[in-house]
XYZ file of C-alpha atoms in Angstrom:
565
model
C -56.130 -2.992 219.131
C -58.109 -4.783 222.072
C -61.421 -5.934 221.707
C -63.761 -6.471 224.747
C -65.192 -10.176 225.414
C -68.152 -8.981 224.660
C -67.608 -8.063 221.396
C -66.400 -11.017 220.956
C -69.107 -13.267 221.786
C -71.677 -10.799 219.756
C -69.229 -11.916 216.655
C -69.511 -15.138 217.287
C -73.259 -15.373 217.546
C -73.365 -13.541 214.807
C -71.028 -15.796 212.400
C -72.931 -18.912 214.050
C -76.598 -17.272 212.741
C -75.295 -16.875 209.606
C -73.677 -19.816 209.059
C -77.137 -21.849 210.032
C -79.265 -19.439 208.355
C -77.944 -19.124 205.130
C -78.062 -22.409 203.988
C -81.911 -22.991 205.276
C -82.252 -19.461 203.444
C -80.807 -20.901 200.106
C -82.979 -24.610 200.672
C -86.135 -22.736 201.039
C -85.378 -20.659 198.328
C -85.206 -23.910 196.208
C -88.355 -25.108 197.403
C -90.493 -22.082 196.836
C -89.095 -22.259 193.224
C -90.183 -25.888 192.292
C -93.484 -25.615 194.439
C -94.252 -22.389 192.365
C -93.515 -24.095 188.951
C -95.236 -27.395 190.462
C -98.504 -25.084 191.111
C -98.144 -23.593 187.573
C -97.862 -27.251 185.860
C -100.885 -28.299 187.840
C -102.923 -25.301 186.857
C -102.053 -25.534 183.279
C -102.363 -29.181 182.974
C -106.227 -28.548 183.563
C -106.313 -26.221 180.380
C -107.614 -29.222 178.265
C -110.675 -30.586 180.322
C -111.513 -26.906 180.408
C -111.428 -27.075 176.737
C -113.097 -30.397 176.261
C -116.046 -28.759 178.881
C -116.035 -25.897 176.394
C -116.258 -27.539 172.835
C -119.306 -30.258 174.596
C -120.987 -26.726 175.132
C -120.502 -25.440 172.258
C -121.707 -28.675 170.466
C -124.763 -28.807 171.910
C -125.725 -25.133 171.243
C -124.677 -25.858 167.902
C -126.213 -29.295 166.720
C -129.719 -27.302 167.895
C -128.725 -24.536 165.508
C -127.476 -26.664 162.532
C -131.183 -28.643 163.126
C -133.666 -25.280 162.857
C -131.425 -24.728 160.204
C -131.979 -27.985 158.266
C -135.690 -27.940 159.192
C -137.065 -25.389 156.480
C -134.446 -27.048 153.388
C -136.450 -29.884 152.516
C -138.524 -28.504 149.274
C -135.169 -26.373 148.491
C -133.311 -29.372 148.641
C -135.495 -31.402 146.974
C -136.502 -29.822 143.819
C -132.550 -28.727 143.802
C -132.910 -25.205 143.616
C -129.644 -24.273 145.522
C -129.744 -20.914 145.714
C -133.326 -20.861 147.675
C -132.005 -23.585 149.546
C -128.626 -21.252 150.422
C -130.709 -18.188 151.127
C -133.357 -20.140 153.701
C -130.228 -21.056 155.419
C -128.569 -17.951 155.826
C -131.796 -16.024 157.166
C -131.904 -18.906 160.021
C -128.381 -17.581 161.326
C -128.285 -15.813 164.463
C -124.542 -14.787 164.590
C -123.061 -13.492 161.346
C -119.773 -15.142 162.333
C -121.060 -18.689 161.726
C -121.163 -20.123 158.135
C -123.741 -21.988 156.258
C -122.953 -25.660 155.019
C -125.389 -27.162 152.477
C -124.766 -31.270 151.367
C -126.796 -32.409 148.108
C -128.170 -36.066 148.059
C -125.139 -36.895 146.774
C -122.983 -35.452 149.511
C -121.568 -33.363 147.452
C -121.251 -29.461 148.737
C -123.378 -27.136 147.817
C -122.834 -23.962 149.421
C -119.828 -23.372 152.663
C -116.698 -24.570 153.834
C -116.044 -28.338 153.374
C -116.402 -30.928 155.638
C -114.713 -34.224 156.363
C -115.918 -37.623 154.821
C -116.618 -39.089 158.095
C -119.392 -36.187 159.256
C -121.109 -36.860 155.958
C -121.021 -40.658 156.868
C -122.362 -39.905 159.956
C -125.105 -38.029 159.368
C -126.481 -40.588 156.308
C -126.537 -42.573 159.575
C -128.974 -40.244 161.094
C -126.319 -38.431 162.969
C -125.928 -35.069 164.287
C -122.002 -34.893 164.023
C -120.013 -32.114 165.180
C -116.130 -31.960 164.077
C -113.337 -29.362 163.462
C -111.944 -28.224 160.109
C -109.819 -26.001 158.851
C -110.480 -23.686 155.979
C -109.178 -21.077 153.977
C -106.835 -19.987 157.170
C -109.439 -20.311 160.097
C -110.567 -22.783 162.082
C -113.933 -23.803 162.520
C -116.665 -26.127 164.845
C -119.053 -27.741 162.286
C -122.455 -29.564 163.199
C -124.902 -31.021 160.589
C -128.230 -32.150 160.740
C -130.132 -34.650 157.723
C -132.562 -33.093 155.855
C -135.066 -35.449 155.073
C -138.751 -35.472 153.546
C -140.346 -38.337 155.331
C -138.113 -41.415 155.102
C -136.176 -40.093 152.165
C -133.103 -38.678 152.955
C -132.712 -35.915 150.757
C -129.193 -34.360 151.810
C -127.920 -32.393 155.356
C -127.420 -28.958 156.277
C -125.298 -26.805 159.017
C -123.556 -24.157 160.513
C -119.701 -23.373 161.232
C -118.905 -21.513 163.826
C -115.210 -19.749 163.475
C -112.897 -20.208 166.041
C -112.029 -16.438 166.268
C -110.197 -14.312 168.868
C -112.779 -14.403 170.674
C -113.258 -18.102 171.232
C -109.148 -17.752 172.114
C -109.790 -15.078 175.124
C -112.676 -16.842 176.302
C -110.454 -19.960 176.938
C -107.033 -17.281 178.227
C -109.732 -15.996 180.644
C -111.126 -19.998 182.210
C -107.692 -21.378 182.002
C -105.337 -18.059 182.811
C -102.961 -18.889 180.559
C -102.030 -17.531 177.166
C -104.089 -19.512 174.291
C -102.962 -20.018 170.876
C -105.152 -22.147 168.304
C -103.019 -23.715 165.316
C -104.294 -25.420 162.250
C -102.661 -28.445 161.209
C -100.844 -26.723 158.345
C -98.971 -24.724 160.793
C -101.011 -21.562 160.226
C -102.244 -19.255 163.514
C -105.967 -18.974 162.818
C -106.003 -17.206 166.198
C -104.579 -16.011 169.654
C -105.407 -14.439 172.997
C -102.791 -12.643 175.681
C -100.261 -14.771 173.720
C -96.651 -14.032 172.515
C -96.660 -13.688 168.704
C -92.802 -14.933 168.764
C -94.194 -17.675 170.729
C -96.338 -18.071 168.526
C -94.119 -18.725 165.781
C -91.657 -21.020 167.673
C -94.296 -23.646 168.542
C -96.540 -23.531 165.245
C -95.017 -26.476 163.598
C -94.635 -28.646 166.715
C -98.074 -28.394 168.236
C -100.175 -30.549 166.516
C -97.639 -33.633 167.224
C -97.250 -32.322 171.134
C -101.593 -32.949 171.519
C -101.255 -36.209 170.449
C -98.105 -37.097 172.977
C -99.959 -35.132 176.126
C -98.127 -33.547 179.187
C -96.689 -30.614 180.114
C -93.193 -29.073 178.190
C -90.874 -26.488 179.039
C -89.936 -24.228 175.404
C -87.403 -21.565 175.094
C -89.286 -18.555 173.330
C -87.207 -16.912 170.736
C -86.377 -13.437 172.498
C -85.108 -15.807 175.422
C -88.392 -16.078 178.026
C -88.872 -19.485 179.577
C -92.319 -20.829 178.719
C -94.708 -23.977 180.179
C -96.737 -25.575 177.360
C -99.729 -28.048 176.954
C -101.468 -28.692 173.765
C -104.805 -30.059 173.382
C -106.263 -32.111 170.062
C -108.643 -29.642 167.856
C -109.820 -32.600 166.031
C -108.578 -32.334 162.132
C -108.677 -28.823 162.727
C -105.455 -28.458 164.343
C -105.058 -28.109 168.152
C -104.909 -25.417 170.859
C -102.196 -24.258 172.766
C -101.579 -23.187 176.432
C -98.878 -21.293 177.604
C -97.514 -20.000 180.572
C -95.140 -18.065 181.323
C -92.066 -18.872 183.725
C -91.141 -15.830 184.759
C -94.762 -13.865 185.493
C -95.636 -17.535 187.390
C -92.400 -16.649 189.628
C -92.677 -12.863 189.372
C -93.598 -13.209 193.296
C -90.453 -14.945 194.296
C -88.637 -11.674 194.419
C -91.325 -10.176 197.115
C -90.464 -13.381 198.706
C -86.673 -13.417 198.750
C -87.054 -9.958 199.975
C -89.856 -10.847 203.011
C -87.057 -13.649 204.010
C -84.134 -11.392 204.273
C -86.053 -8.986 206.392
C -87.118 -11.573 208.671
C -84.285 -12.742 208.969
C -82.373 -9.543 209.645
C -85.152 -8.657 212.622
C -84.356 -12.340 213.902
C -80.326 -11.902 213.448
C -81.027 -8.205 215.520
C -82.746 -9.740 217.872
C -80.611 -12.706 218.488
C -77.470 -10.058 218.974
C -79.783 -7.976 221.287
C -80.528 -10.891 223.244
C -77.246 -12.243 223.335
C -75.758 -8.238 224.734
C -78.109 -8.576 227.218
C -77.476 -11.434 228.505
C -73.504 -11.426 228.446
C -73.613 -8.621 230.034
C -71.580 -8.332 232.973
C -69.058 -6.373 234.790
C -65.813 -8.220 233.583
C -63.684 -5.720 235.624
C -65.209 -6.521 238.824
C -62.344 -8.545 241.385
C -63.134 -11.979 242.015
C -65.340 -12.852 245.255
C -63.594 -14.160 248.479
C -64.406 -17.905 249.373
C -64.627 -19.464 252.264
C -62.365 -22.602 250.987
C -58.748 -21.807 252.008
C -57.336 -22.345 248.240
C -59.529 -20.675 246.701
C -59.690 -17.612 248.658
C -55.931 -17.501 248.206
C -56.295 -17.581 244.349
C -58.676 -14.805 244.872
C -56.817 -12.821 246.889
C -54.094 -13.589 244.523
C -55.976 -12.488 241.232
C -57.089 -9.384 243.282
C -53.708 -8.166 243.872
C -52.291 -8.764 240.512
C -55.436 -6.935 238.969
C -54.424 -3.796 241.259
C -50.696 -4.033 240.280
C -52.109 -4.222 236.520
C -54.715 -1.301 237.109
C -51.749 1.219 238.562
C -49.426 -0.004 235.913
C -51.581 1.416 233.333
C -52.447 4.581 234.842
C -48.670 5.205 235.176
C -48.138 4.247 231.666
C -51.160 6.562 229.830
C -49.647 9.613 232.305
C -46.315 8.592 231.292
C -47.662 8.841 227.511
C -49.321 11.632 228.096
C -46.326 13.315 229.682
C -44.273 12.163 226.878
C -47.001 13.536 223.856
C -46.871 17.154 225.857
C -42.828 16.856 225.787
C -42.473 16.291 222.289
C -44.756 18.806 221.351
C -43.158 21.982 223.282
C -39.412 20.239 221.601
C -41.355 20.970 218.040
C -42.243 24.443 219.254
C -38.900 25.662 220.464
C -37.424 23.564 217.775
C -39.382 25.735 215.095
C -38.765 28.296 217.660
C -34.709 28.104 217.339
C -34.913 27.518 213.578
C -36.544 30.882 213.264
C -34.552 32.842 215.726
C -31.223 31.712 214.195
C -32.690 32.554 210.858
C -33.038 35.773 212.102
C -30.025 36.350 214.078
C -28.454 35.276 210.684
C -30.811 38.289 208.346
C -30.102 40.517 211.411
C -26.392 40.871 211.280
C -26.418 41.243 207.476
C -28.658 43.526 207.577
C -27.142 45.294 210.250
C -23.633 45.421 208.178
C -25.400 46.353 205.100
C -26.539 49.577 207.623
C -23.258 50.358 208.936
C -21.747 50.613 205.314
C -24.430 52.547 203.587
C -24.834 55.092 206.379
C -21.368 56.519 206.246
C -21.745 57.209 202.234
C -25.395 58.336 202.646
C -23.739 61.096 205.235
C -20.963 62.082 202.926
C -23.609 62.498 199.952
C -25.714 64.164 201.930
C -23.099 66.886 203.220
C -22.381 67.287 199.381
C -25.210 68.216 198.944
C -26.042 70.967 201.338
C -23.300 72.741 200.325
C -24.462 72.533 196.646
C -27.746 73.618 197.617
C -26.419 76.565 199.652
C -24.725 78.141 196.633
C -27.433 77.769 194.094
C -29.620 80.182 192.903
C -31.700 78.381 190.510
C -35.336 77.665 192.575
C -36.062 74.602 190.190
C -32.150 73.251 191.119
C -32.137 73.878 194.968
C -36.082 71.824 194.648
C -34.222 69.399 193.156
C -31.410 69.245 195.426
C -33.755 69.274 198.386
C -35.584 66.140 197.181
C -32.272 64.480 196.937
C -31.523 65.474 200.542
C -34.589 63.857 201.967
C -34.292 61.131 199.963
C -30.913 60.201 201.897
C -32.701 60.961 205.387
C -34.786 58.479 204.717
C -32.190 55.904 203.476
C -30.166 56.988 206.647
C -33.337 56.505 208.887
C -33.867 53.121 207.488
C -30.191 52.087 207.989
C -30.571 53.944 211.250
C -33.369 50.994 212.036
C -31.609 48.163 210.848
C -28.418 49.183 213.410
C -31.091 49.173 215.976
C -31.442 45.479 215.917
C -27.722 44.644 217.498
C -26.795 48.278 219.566
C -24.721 46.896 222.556
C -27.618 46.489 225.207
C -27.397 49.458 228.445
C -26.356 47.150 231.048
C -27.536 49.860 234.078
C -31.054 50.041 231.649
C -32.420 46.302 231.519
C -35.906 46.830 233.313
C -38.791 49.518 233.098
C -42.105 50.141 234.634
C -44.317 48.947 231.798
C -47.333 51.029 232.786
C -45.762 54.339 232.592
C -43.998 53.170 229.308
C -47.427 51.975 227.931
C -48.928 55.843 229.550
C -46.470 57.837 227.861
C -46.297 55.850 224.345
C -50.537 56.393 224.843
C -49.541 60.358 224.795
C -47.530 60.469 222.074
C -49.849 58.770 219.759
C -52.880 60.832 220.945
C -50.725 64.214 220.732
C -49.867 63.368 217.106
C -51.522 64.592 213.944
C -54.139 62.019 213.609
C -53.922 60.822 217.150
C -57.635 62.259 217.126
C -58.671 60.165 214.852
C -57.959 56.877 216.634
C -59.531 55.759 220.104
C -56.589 54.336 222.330
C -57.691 52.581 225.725
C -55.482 50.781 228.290
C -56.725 47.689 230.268
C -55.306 45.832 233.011
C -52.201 46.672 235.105
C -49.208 45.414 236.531
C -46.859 44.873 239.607
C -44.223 43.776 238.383
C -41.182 45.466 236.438
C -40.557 44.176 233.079
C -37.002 43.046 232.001
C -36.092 45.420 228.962
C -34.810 49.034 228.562
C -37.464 52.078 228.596
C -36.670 52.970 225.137
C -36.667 49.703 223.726
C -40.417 49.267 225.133
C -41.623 52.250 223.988
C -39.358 52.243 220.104
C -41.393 48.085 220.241
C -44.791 49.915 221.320
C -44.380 52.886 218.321
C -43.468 50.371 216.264
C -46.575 48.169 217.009
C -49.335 50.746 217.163
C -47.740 52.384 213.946
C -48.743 48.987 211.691
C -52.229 49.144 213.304
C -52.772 52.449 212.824
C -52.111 52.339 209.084
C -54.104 48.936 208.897
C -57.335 51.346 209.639
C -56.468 54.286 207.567
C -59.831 56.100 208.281
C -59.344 55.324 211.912
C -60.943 52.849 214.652
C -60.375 51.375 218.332
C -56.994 50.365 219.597
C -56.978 48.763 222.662
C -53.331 47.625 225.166
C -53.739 45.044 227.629
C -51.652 44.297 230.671
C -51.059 40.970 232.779
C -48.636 39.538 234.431
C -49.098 35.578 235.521
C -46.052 32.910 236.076
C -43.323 35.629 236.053
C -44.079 36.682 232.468
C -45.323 40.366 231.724
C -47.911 40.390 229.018
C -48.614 43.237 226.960
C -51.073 42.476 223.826
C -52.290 45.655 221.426
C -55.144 44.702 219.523
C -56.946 46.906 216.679
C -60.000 46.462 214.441
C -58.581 46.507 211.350
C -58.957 43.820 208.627
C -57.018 41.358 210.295
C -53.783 39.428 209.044
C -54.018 37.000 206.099
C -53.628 33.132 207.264
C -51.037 32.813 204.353
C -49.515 36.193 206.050
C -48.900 35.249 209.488
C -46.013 33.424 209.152
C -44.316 36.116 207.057
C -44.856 39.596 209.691
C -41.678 39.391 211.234
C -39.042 38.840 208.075
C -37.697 41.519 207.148
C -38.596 43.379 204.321
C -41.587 41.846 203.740
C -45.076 44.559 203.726
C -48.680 44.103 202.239
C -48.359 48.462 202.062
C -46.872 49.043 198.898
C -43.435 51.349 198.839
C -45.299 54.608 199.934
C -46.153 53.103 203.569
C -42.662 51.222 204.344
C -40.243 48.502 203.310
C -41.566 46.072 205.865
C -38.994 46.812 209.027
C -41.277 47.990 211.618
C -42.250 44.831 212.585
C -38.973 42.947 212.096
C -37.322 45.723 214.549
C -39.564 45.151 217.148
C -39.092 41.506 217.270
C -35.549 41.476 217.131
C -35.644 44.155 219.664
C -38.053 41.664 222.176
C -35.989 38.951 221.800
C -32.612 40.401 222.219
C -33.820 41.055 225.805
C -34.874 37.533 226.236
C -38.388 38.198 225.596
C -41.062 36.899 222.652
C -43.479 38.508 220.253
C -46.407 36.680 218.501
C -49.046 37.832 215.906
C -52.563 36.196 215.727
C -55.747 37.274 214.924
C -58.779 38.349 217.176
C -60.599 34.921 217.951
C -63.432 37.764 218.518
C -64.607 40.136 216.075
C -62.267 41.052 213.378
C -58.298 43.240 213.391
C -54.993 41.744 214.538
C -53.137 41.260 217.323
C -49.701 41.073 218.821
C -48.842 39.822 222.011
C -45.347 40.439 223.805
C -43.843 38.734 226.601
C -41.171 39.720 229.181
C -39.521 38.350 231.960
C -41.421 40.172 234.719
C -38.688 42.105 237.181
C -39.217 43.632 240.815
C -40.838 47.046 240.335
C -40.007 50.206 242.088
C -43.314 52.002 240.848
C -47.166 51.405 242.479
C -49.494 49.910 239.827
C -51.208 52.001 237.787
């Protein structure tokens, strides 16, 4: 196989773009990665101050609740009537989430969820604390005020707001992340856009990961790589943000694919470039020079390119030459193989005649004379049957002896168009001639080397098989040519046509698609043997236009005595 030069170079540009792209492909790969997971640290290392901004906002709204609570306790409180004190507070709630938190003088609780020793503290200080605590599974945001008549301090008062689902999607919405809030016993008081296997993987751990800080990397339990901060919920527990790896990467794939279609386009373009500018005409001789050494080395490398240039052309029409050779040796090869074949069938067959016609003969005189003396109508119908019977088996022996009769040597050439005129007459003068239309095209000069009878016995024969291949009659048309000595004579009909798996099978003898009524199959095999025993050849094809057979026969062409017709 050759390949041109300019192939060649288009490969190598090719293998050199690759080999410099794809690693700078794989290293920027790398580097989108890490500056994607970089981004997604950064972003989620903010989640705390967004919580700390959250909580001081909260507090504030809250220590001015917890104080018009505390502000209407003071006789309640005082004269220790509880439950008044318990149902002023609830009526000051605006938000029947929160919780009411009543302290006696004492510090001891009266009514809510309890608080931590160091918010009591505080507010016998004069405080307004706020602190987290967990409680019966929840988490809460507590703020207490002092309830006092005068200078006497006669106990505090507060509310609790619960640290719900809500309070967990308002921080999954500032920080874009997925927010989990965990009491210190390990408990899930709440979650927003979270992982609930997540969830449960990171419970225990998170109230020791908000007092170390920083940013960790945790393998979720159904196998999803996750980013996660916590931040300190005071003693309530702590709050969680995750994110996850592969929805912060999810565009890496859009990427990846943008890169390898920019660099395909460049890797096209490069090639394009790189055609047109190597190209050239590589066959074109070398230019003359006026330096005496040089122009010798062109004339040189001009001569040897001519001597090249006719070399090959003799060689492809030498191969060429060769290729047509070895093909006609396969046809006359096949050609010989099937001729000897039938040379071979032909004198058996033509034996087989010789011995069964003199027996047929001798039955068949038998015969008349027992069919002469009998006067039974039923046995003389009989006997008749019998007798045609052996015509026909002496007809068909008749047809095999055809095939080697001792050729006429003073009858070896005809006029084919008065052979082809009168076998037209016969068929049209027979009892369904009529029913058939016959035409004759094209003529011929020349004489056609084979006896009169033996063309017209080959012609019967043909136009026989196409008349019964259209049993309720059609067109039949006979041509006549003559070119490069040969005398062509092709009848074609428009019958069905002839079977691919057929074709090779119309000339053996014996062989018929008409069942035993129509023939035994030697019409066909005659007229062959009868063609080529005077040096001529018959073929069978079908129509390459509109549908039927036909059978072409070729003769050495002869000088002719008669005028064309």
């Amino acid at each position: 196989m050759r390949i041109s030069l300019h192939r060649i170079l288009l490969v190598l540009l090719a293998g050199v773009f690759a080999i410099a792209l794809v690693p700078a492909g794989v290293a920027l790969d790398r580097r989108l990665s890490a500056e994607l997971e970089r981004k997604a640290r950064d972003d989620l290392s903010m989640a705390p101050k967004i919580l700390a901004d959250r909580t001081a906002t909260m507090s504030d709204a809250l220590r001015m609740h917890a104080k018009d609570v505390a502000a209407g306790l003071a006789v309640a409180i005082g004269s220790g009537d509880t439950l008044r004190a318990a149902e002023q507070a609830t009526a000051a709630l605006v938000d029947p989430t929160e919780e009411v938190i009543i302290l006696g003088p004492e510090g001891e609780l009266w009514e809510g969820p309890r608080v931590g020793a160091d918010l009591v503290r505080r507010v016998d200080q004069g405080e307004m604390p706020v602190g987290f605590f967990a409680s019966g599974g929840r988490a809460l945001m507590v703020a207490l005020a002092p309830v006092a008549a005068g200078d006497v301090r006669l106990g505090a008062a507060g509310v609790g707001a619960v640290l719900d689902e809500a309070f967990a999607a308002t921080l999954a919405g500032l920080t874009r992340s997925q927010v989990i809030v965990v009491a210190r016993d390990g408990s899930v008081p709440a979650m927003a856009a979270a992982d609930s296997l997540l969830a449960a993987s990171v419970a225990d751990s998170a109230y020791g990961w908000s007092r170390d800080g920083g940013v960790r990397t945790v393998a979720g339990l159904a196998g999803q790589t996750y980013w996660v901060i916590a931040a300190p919920l005071g003693e309530a527990g702590a709050v969680l943000f995750a994110s996850d790896a592969a929805v912060s990467l999810a565009v890496l794939p859009a990427l990846r694919r943008g890169a390898l279609v920019a660099a395909g386009i460049a890797l096209f373009l490069a090639l394009l470039l790189a055609a047109v500018a190597a190209y050239g005409d590589f066959g074109a001789p070398v230019e003359r020079s006026v330096i005496l050494e040089l122009d010798t080395v062109s004339r040189a490398f001009g001569n040897m390119r001519q001597a090249l240039a006719n070399k090959l052309r003799e060689l492809e029409s030498a191969n060429q030459e060769l290729t047509d050779r070895q093909e006609k040796l396969r046809q006359l090869q096949a050609e010989m193989i099937q001729r000897d074949r039938l040379v071979a069938t032909g004198r058996l067959v033509t034996e087989l005649a010789h011995e069964i016609r003199n027996p047929v003969a001798n039955v068949r005189n038998c015969l008349e004379v027992i069919r002469r003396g009998i006067d039974d109508d039923e046995l003389e119908q009989f006997t008749q049957l019998a007798i045609d019977e052996l015509l026909r088996l002496h007809s068909l022996a008749e047809q095999m002896l055809d095939l080697n009769r001792p050729v006429d040597p003073d009858a070896m050439s005809c006029e084919p168009g008065r052979i082809v005129r009168q076998v037209v007459e016969l068929i049209k003068t027979g009892a369904d001639g009529g029913a058939y239309d016959i035409s004759v095209e094209g003529s011929v000069r020349e004489g056609a080397a084979i006896a009169p009878d033996a063309l017209k016995q080959v012609l019967l024969n043909v136009l026989q098989n196409a008349r019964e291949a259209m049993p309720d009659g059609g067109a039949v048309r006979l041509r006549l040519n003559s070119r490069d000595g040969i005398v062509e004579l092709v009848v074609e009909d428009d019958g069905p046509g002839i079977p691919s798996e057929v074709l090779p099978k119309v000339f053996d003898p014996f062989f018929t698609t008409k069942g035993e009524v129509h023939g035994v199959g030697l019409g066909l095999f005659v007229a062959e043997g009868i063609v080529r025993r005077y040096g001529g050849r018959m073929t069978a094809a079908n129509r390459e236009v509109g549908r039927g057979a036909s059978f072409r026969i070729e003769l050495e062409a002869v000088a002719s005595t008669e005028p064309a017709a």
